[in-house]
XYZ file of C-alpha atoms in Angstrom:
149
model
C 0.120 -0.166 0.215
C 1.298 3.070 -0.966
C 1.366 5.973 1.574
C 2.415 9.656 2.237
C 4.678 10.367 5.479
C 3.557 13.143 7.534
C 6.186 12.970 10.120
C 9.585 11.293 9.865
C 9.422 7.471 11.549
C 12.715 6.408 12.446
C 14.151 3.385 10.167
C 11.174 3.880 7.644
C 10.864 7.143 6.328
C 10.991 11.083 6.114
C 8.103 13.687 6.500
C 7.121 14.046 2.744
C 7.941 10.659 1.493
C 5.613 8.047 -0.708
C 6.580 4.587 0.388
C 4.979 1.251 0.000
C 4.391 -0.490 3.391
C 2.388 -3.415 4.037
C -1.324 -2.805 4.343
C -1.410 -3.683 8.326
C 1.500 -1.420 9.307
C -0.416 1.323 7.470
C -3.740 0.740 8.802
C -2.804 -0.525 12.363
C 0.102 2.180 13.180
C 0.884 4.992 10.345
C -3.208 5.827 9.779
C -4.082 5.808 13.375
C -1.158 7.323 14.730
C -1.431 10.241 11.948
C 2.002 9.595 10.363
C 0.793 8.978 6.879
C -1.783 9.167 4.590
C -2.858 7.017 2.046
C -1.555 7.817 -1.419
C -4.922 8.292 -3.455
C -4.721 10.771 -6.307
C -6.396 13.501 -4.499
C -3.513 13.072 -1.451
C -1.388 12.871 -3.843
C -2.167 15.972 -5.371
C -2.222 18.234 -2.448
C 1.120 16.718 -1.328
C 2.578 18.135 -4.381
C 1.147 21.380 -3.777
C 2.066 21.731 -0.207
C 5.653 20.312 -0.953
C 5.961 23.447 -4.104
C 4.997 25.497 -1.112
C 8.165 24.109 1.218
C 10.330 24.312 -1.444
C 9.454 28.227 -1.655
C 9.477 28.778 2.292
C 12.967 26.942 1.958
C 14.299 29.561 -0.114
C 13.239 32.427 1.495
C 14.704 30.835 4.357
C 18.077 30.125 2.948
C 18.012 33.793 1.103
C 17.657 35.369 4.681
C 20.507 33.089 6.454
C 22.661 33.795 3.293
C 22.091 37.881 4.434
C 22.725 37.310 7.785
C 25.383 35.250 7.235
C 26.805 38.509 5.193
C 26.463 40.981 8.012
C 28.130 38.415 10.464
C 30.939 38.422 8.473
C 32.055 42.016 8.913
C 30.527 42.283 12.980
C 32.733 42.496 16.087
C 31.376 42.109 19.217
C 33.755 43.452 21.994
C 33.272 42.236 25.880
C 35.178 43.679 28.823
C 35.966 40.988 31.841
C 37.621 40.685 34.982
C 40.616 39.122 34.198
C 44.232 38.018 35.673
C 47.903 38.848 35.302
C 48.324 36.193 32.632
C 45.212 37.033 30.672
C 43.443 34.465 31.704
C 39.584 35.600 32.536
C 37.576 35.330 35.713
C 34.688 34.325 34.689
C 34.070 33.401 31.023
C 32.147 35.083 27.485
C 29.693 32.301 26.625
C 27.337 31.977 23.544
C 24.221 33.304 25.265
C 26.588 36.494 26.351
C 27.603 36.835 22.279
C 23.900 36.128 21.370
C 22.655 38.688 23.750
C 25.059 41.101 22.502
C 24.419 40.778 18.774
C 20.703 41.178 19.864
C 21.700 44.693 20.709
C 23.153 45.513 17.491
C 20.366 44.199 15.738
C 21.261 40.784 14.509
C 19.122 37.913 16.777
C 21.158 34.865 16.561
C 20.102 31.709 18.729
C 22.587 30.774 21.211
C 22.304 26.740 19.818
C 23.748 28.146 16.349
C 27.209 28.955 17.543
C 29.672 26.359 17.312
C 32.019 26.746 20.497
C 33.223 23.530 21.991
C 33.433 26.123 25.554
C 33.161 29.290 26.177
C 36.171 31.860 25.937
C 38.076 31.980 29.188
C 41.083 33.955 26.888
C 41.509 37.394 26.635
C 42.199 38.479 22.952
C 40.304 37.843 20.041
C 38.482 34.794 19.035
C 36.728 33.865 15.944
C 33.363 32.106 16.535
C 31.961 30.152 13.899
C 27.718 29.983 13.455
C 25.868 27.404 11.750
C 22.833 29.602 10.557
C 20.888 27.238 8.575
C 21.637 23.903 6.851
C 25.043 24.514 4.714
C 24.626 28.443 5.105
C 27.785 29.042 7.522
C 29.891 32.297 8.869
C 31.483 33.489 11.194
C 32.169 36.053 13.955
C 34.889 38.086 15.659
C 34.901 38.377 19.369
C 37.200 40.770 20.842
C 37.458 39.778 25.043
C 39.441 42.949 26.867
C 41.214 41.718 29.870
C 40.177 44.452 32.783
C 42.434 44.530 35.360
C 40.851 44.837 39.232
């Protein structure tokens, strides 16, 4: 039986896929859990229209992400943190703090998008990678100034 998957089912199909599955599996599990629809001509037509609108939305999201990536390339974020004699910070500059600083500059970026293995704990200039959307990536410069007590 051919079905259109409304949601991803692990090990079976992703959302939007059209696949052949056993009739019992479709009727007893997929349809009851509202994970799939039967692939009738009417449902297939609606599915095609939905796919086209999703592709258009995807193009818009990618264009917005690329625009944000261009803005971030030239962006510098500066922090003043207390530090010891060696330049090691007493605290740390986290992805949340960077996100807040960017929001003040009019560039809202979620803290989860920063590719930081750990917070910045050294004074100086750091390059932080940002995974904006799927394959759209950028980077920005974070300047941490050491302030002596």
